[in-house]
XYZ file of C-alpha atoms in Angstrom:
392
model
C 37.220 163.098 85.795
C 39.222 163.341 82.509
C 36.709 162.973 79.617
C 37.316 159.537 77.173
C 35.961 160.515 73.438
C 32.682 159.921 73.112
C 31.035 157.029 72.033
C 30.236 158.824 68.481
C 33.948 160.243 68.116
C 34.870 157.087 65.884
C 38.225 158.873 64.974
C 39.012 160.011 68.240
C 39.321 163.619 67.688
C 39.071 164.403 71.257
C 42.596 162.548 71.652
C 43.849 165.625 70.522
C 42.989 167.769 73.822
C 45.608 168.196 76.373
C 45.351 166.291 79.950
C 44.213 169.315 81.258
C 41.896 170.611 78.519
C 40.232 166.711 78.627
C 39.749 167.349 82.582
C 38.017 170.353 81.508
C 35.584 168.559 79.528
C 35.244 165.660 82.168
C 34.062 168.634 84.438
C 31.585 169.746 82.205
C 30.196 166.293 81.180
C 29.926 165.504 85.032
C 28.122 168.294 85.978
C 25.632 167.543 82.799
C 25.317 164.008 83.628
C 24.209 165.036 87.105
C 22.146 168.157 87.386
C 20.913 168.444 83.192
C 20.367 165.015 82.020
C 17.642 164.349 84.854
C 15.642 167.599 84.381
C 16.251 168.302 80.560
C 13.117 166.496 79.119
C 10.659 168.002 81.858
C 11.795 171.446 80.883
C 11.579 170.932 77.346
C 8.230 169.380 77.557
C 6.736 172.479 79.737
C 8.855 175.128 77.529
C 10.273 176.381 80.831
C 13.821 177.512 81.428
C 15.851 175.958 84.485
C 17.098 178.996 86.122
C 18.378 176.475 88.625
C 21.206 175.447 86.689
C 22.777 178.660 86.165
C 24.797 178.901 89.302
C 25.772 175.115 88.640
C 27.167 176.414 84.909
C 28.797 179.346 86.585
C 30.971 177.063 88.571
C 32.217 174.849 85.694
C 33.968 178.718 84.990
C 33.571 177.572 81.506
C 32.118 181.342 79.881
C 35.196 182.729 80.379
C 37.279 180.150 78.288
C 37.338 182.044 74.916
C 38.206 185.186 76.041
C 41.888 186.333 77.093
C 42.068 187.833 80.257
C 39.140 187.244 82.119
C 40.286 184.201 83.894
C 43.804 183.675 82.374
C 44.760 183.233 78.856
C 42.142 182.325 76.475
C 41.492 178.542 75.580
C 42.400 176.922 72.377
C 39.369 177.326 69.998
C 39.420 173.438 70.248
C 38.489 173.201 73.619
C 35.536 175.769 73.487
C 34.554 173.764 70.600
C 34.339 170.274 72.546
C 32.802 172.307 75.586
C 30.019 172.938 73.040
C 29.540 169.581 71.926
C 29.488 167.973 75.183
C 26.410 170.372 76.201
C 24.412 169.751 73.046
C 25.186 166.053 73.401
C 23.278 166.028 76.655
C 20.698 169.269 75.754
C 20.597 171.282 72.510
C 18.638 174.149 74.260
C 21.159 174.503 77.251
C 23.830 174.369 74.614
C 21.981 177.209 72.725
C 21.019 179.208 76.267
C 25.179 179.192 77.171
C 26.349 179.884 73.210
C 23.774 183.042 73.085
C 25.399 184.374 76.453
C 28.627 182.955 75.819
C 29.163 183.655 72.238
C 26.500 186.234 70.880
C 26.096 188.430 73.596
C 29.847 188.382 75.202
C 31.298 188.192 71.858
C 30.050 191.683 70.630
C 31.286 193.199 73.781
C 34.609 191.672 73.553
C 34.883 192.327 69.541
C 32.962 195.542 69.209
C 33.405 196.894 72.541
C 36.005 199.649 73.981
C 38.686 198.396 76.492
C 36.660 200.404 79.476
C 33.073 198.300 78.006
C 34.646 194.771 78.183
C 36.054 195.232 81.688
C 32.574 196.827 82.882
C 30.468 193.969 81.980
C 32.320 190.863 81.013
C 33.606 189.951 84.080
C 30.201 189.815 85.339
C 29.054 187.416 82.368
C 32.084 185.463 82.503
C 30.611 184.433 86.259
C 27.238 184.163 84.844
C 26.162 186.753 87.661
C 24.353 188.684 84.678
C 22.989 186.925 81.567
C 23.492 188.398 77.849
C 21.307 188.121 74.930
C 21.413 188.972 71.255
C 19.001 191.325 69.231
C 19.430 191.286 65.980
C 16.369 189.590 63.931
C 13.275 191.121 63.760
C 9.873 190.218 62.352
C 10.500 191.371 58.641
C 14.122 190.802 58.814
C 16.209 187.687 58.839
C 18.466 186.273 56.093
C 17.895 189.953 54.698
C 19.044 191.828 57.990
C 21.815 193.241 56.950
C 20.169 195.489 54.136
C 16.817 195.370 55.959
C 17.493 196.419 59.774
C 14.238 198.210 60.529
C 15.236 199.100 63.997
C 16.673 202.841 64.166
C 18.862 204.888 66.642
C 18.528 208.657 66.924
C 21.105 210.144 69.234
C 20.219 213.388 70.927
C 22.599 214.574 73.410
C 24.035 211.955 75.490
C 21.579 209.462 74.406
C 20.124 207.100 72.069
C 16.482 206.562 71.486
C 16.139 203.127 69.747
C 12.531 202.389 67.948
C 11.659 198.974 66.421
C 11.182 195.174 67.035
C 13.247 191.811 67.599
C 11.960 188.357 67.053
C 13.540 184.977 68.295
C 15.550 186.503 70.570
C 16.832 183.859 73.042
C 17.308 184.433 76.629
C 15.642 187.718 76.034
C 12.866 187.254 78.255
C 15.503 187.068 81.517
C 18.716 188.198 80.273
C 20.210 190.888 82.155
C 21.787 192.800 78.886
C 20.492 192.854 75.559
C 23.296 193.541 72.465
C 20.597 195.431 70.096
C 21.563 196.009 66.527
C 19.931 199.282 65.127
C 20.634 201.385 62.300
C 21.401 204.874 63.051
C 19.409 207.745 61.159
C 22.040 209.983 60.484
C 24.178 207.845 58.770
C 22.540 204.962 57.508
C 25.446 202.495 59.851
C 24.468 199.656 61.636
C 25.561 200.148 65.509
C 25.555 197.907 68.774
C 23.587 198.817 71.932
C 24.141 197.093 75.318
C 20.501 197.410 76.899
C 19.679 196.369 80.417
C 16.380 194.586 81.592
C 15.264 197.843 83.409
C 16.067 200.096 80.351
C 12.746 202.331 80.022
C 11.296 201.791 76.587
C 11.924 197.929 76.025
C 9.544 195.024 76.683
C 9.923 191.261 76.358
C 7.348 188.589 75.490
C 7.969 185.153 75.646
C 7.018 183.154 72.191
C 5.381 180.281 72.551
C 4.289 177.041 70.818
C 7.558 176.275 69.423
C 8.814 172.649 68.211
C 12.354 172.952 68.556
C 14.935 173.967 71.029
C 11.615 174.526 73.799
C 13.550 175.317 76.809
C 15.051 178.397 75.282
C 13.310 181.529 76.034
C 12.824 183.266 72.642
C 11.398 186.666 73.135
C 9.826 188.847 70.965
C 11.227 192.802 71.818
C 9.566 195.973 71.196
C 11.416 198.984 71.463
C 9.812 202.452 71.961
C 11.589 205.605 72.775
C 13.975 203.314 74.393
C 17.018 205.631 75.907
C 20.469 204.154 76.048
C 23.149 206.158 77.246
C 25.887 207.123 74.840
C 28.311 205.044 77.559
C 26.290 201.907 76.528
C 26.990 202.088 72.867
C 29.390 199.683 71.355
C 32.263 201.787 70.412
C 33.995 199.595 67.842
C 30.537 198.392 66.449
C 30.600 200.888 63.044
C 28.976 199.050 60.266
C 27.174 195.355 59.760
C 30.691 194.117 58.989
C 31.734 194.694 62.768
C 28.383 192.682 63.411
C 29.308 189.825 60.887
C 32.575 189.492 62.934
C 30.912 187.946 66.062
C 28.745 185.912 63.398
C 31.284 184.648 62.066
C 32.935 183.253 65.596
C 29.619 182.122 66.557
C 28.671 179.959 63.282
C 31.884 177.817 63.815
C 29.954 177.075 67.258
C 26.832 175.913 65.300
C 29.024 173.036 63.952
C 30.282 171.751 67.095
C 26.507 171.849 68.910
C 25.129 170.362 65.216
C 27.673 167.638 65.559
C 27.012 166.814 69.319
C 23.300 166.966 68.435
C 23.550 164.248 65.849
C 26.299 162.383 67.894
C 23.661 161.890 70.911
C 20.807 160.689 68.468
C 23.211 158.054 66.842
C 24.190 156.973 69.987
C 20.457 156.575 70.815
C 19.513 154.823 68.061
C 22.598 152.386 68.208
C 21.971 151.506 71.774
C 18.330 150.841 71.017
C 19.077 148.532 67.473
C 21.468 146.642 70.268
C 18.431 145.811 72.274
C 15.313 145.874 70.076
C 14.284 142.723 68.690
C 12.220 142.108 65.399
C 11.840 138.299 63.704
C 13.517 136.949 66.410
C 16.783 138.673 66.813
C 18.285 142.144 67.375
C 17.357 144.723 64.850
C 21.261 145.737 64.508
C 21.833 142.455 62.540
C 20.032 143.658 59.542
C 21.629 145.022 56.920
C 19.460 147.920 56.092
C 19.564 149.289 59.970
C 23.468 148.758 60.045
C 23.640 150.910 56.900
C 21.610 153.732 58.254
C 23.977 153.552 61.841
C 27.024 153.667 59.278
C 25.797 156.730 57.355
C 25.095 158.184 60.232
C 28.542 157.587 61.869
C 30.080 158.968 58.506
C 28.393 162.368 59.075
C 28.818 162.919 62.442
C 32.644 161.995 61.521
C 32.939 164.137 58.607
C 31.233 166.868 60.867
C 33.654 166.762 63.541
C 36.688 166.558 61.348
C 35.501 170.023 59.469
C 34.668 171.521 63.132
C 37.837 170.412 64.611
C 39.984 172.204 61.613
C 38.187 175.250 61.577
C 38.835 175.788 65.148
C 42.327 175.990 63.924
C 41.859 177.630 61.309
C 40.025 180.349 63.935
C 43.315 179.566 66.416
C 45.784 180.669 63.853
C 43.601 183.826 62.522
C 43.255 182.199 59.176
C 39.543 181.577 59.350
C 37.312 183.328 56.777
C 33.433 184.024 56.371
C 33.274 181.317 53.816
C 34.906 178.642 56.175
C 32.426 179.515 59.060
C 29.443 179.630 56.359
C 30.810 175.988 54.877
C 30.560 174.295 58.395
C 27.734 175.526 59.489
C 25.619 174.840 56.161
C 27.396 171.460 55.891
C 27.323 170.315 59.860
C 23.420 171.116 59.936
C 22.492 169.644 56.875
C 24.386 166.345 57.919
C 22.983 166.540 61.275
C 19.548 166.980 59.782
C 19.801 163.567 57.848
C 21.082 161.456 60.610
C 18.855 162.708 63.631
C 16.098 161.599 60.950
C 18.075 158.394 60.642
C 17.733 157.713 64.122
C 14.433 158.304 64.236
C 13.994 155.783 61.455
C 16.244 152.844 63.258
C 13.699 153.716 66.499
C 10.587 153.516 64.458
C 7.127 154.402 65.911
C 9.188 155.058 69.223
C 11.193 157.872 67.692
C 8.230 160.053 67.998
C 7.978 159.576 72.027
C 9.949 161.626 73.623
C 10.491 158.553 76.461
C 13.066 157.204 74.051
C 14.955 160.234 73.550
C 15.670 160.499 70.009
C 12.364 162.423 68.985
C 13.773 165.455 71.379
C 16.948 165.845 69.112
C 14.831 165.350 65.994
C 12.884 168.397 66.527
C 15.770 170.228 67.820
C 17.562 169.760 64.775
C 15.581 172.082 62.879
C 16.450 175.026 64.901
C 19.909 174.436 64.542
C 19.289 174.021 60.738
C 17.683 177.520 60.523
C 19.662 180.016 62.569
C 23.069 181.436 62.466
C 22.183 182.120 58.624
C 20.127 179.276 56.709
C 21.433 177.019 54.557
C 20.840 178.770 51.240
C 22.673 181.990 52.746
C 25.812 180.243 53.631
C 25.792 178.471 50.569
C 25.652 182.005 48.659
C 28.766 182.867 50.812
C 30.475 180.186 50.408
C 29.591 180.333 46.603
C 31.004 184.197 46.143
C 34.533 183.183 47.599
C 34.997 180.418 45.600
C 33.458 181.965 42.247
C 34.236 185.789 42.607
C 30.563 186.198 41.919
C 27.993 187.410 43.978
C 24.622 185.584 43.932
C 22.574 187.372 46.351
C 19.590 189.215 45.354
C-alpha cells in the first residue's frame, strides 16, 4: 500500500516523499487502521495501555528509522515526521508512547551513549523487545529543571547511587529501561543513567485521573539509594547541554504530532458538517461553519509547512534550539485553536467521545504543555532573535 496525502494535507506536502517512503507511510497507515483505531477509544477511556499492539508496531520496523546503522542508513527526517503524524492522526496517545520510546529514550542513548552502549541497547529497542522511558521532569521541576534538578547521583566505586523523584514519566510503569537524569553531587553537572525496572531502589506508580493522553502510562518514579553501575552511565552526557540535544530533536517531533492531531480533528469536523443538517440543510453550507473549517485548514497547512522545513534543516544539520522551539510553540498553539474550532463545529456532540473530536480536543492539552511550555519556547526564540535573555 502506497499512501496518498491525508485529506488535511491540502498543499500535498506528502508528495515530496519518495515512492519507497510513501510505501512505509502506507504500511503504517494500514496497521493503524486495522489494529489501533478499533481499540484506541476503549483503552483511552479505561486509561489502559494496549500492550498487545507492541509486536505489531515492532513488525513495522519503524523504530530504527532515525538511527544510522540499526537497519541500514538513517531515514530522512521528513519520513520520520510523516510517520509520527500518521500515528497521531489515529491516536495521539500511541504516538506519545512511540515518541517517548523512539525519540526520547533511544535518542538519549544515541546522542549521549558510547559506541558500546549504543550497540548494547539500541538494537533491542529498535526491535521493540525492550521499551524505553525518559526521566527528566520532577515534582518540583518542570520548566526550571535545567537549573533546579533535584535528583542526585553520588559515585561509590564502580557504582552510582541515585536519590530523587521523577514525575510525568511516560511509559514509566512498564518500560524496561528508563533514562534518568540526575545532578552529580561531586561537580554539580547533569548526567544521564540507564536504569532497568529491576534495579533495586526504583519504584514506579501510575499517575491517575488524567484528562489527556489517557492511554499513556505516566508514572511517578521514586529513587531511593538506587544503584546503577558505571557502565550504565551515559558516557557522553556531561551537562544539561547534552540533555538539550535530545530535546532539540524531539521538540520537532511534537510539531509533527500536533499537526496529525489537528488534522484528524479537522477531518472529523468536516465530515460531520457535511452530514449534520440544521434549518433544512447541511451545516457545511453556512458561512460561519465554512469560516471555522477554512481557519482550521490554514492552521494545519502552516504547521505542516513549518514541520517539513524544520525536518529539512535537521537533515542538513542547520537546525538550532530556536528553530525547534518555534515549531513546537507555533504548531501546538495552532493545534489548540484547531481542535477547539472542531469541537465548535460539532457543537454539543463535540463533548461526546463517540464523535471522535472530543478525544483529540482533550489530548491536545497534553501536547500543548510537554516538551517545553509555550512560554519557555517563546523565550528560547526571543533570546535568539534579540540577543537578550528574558529568563528569570
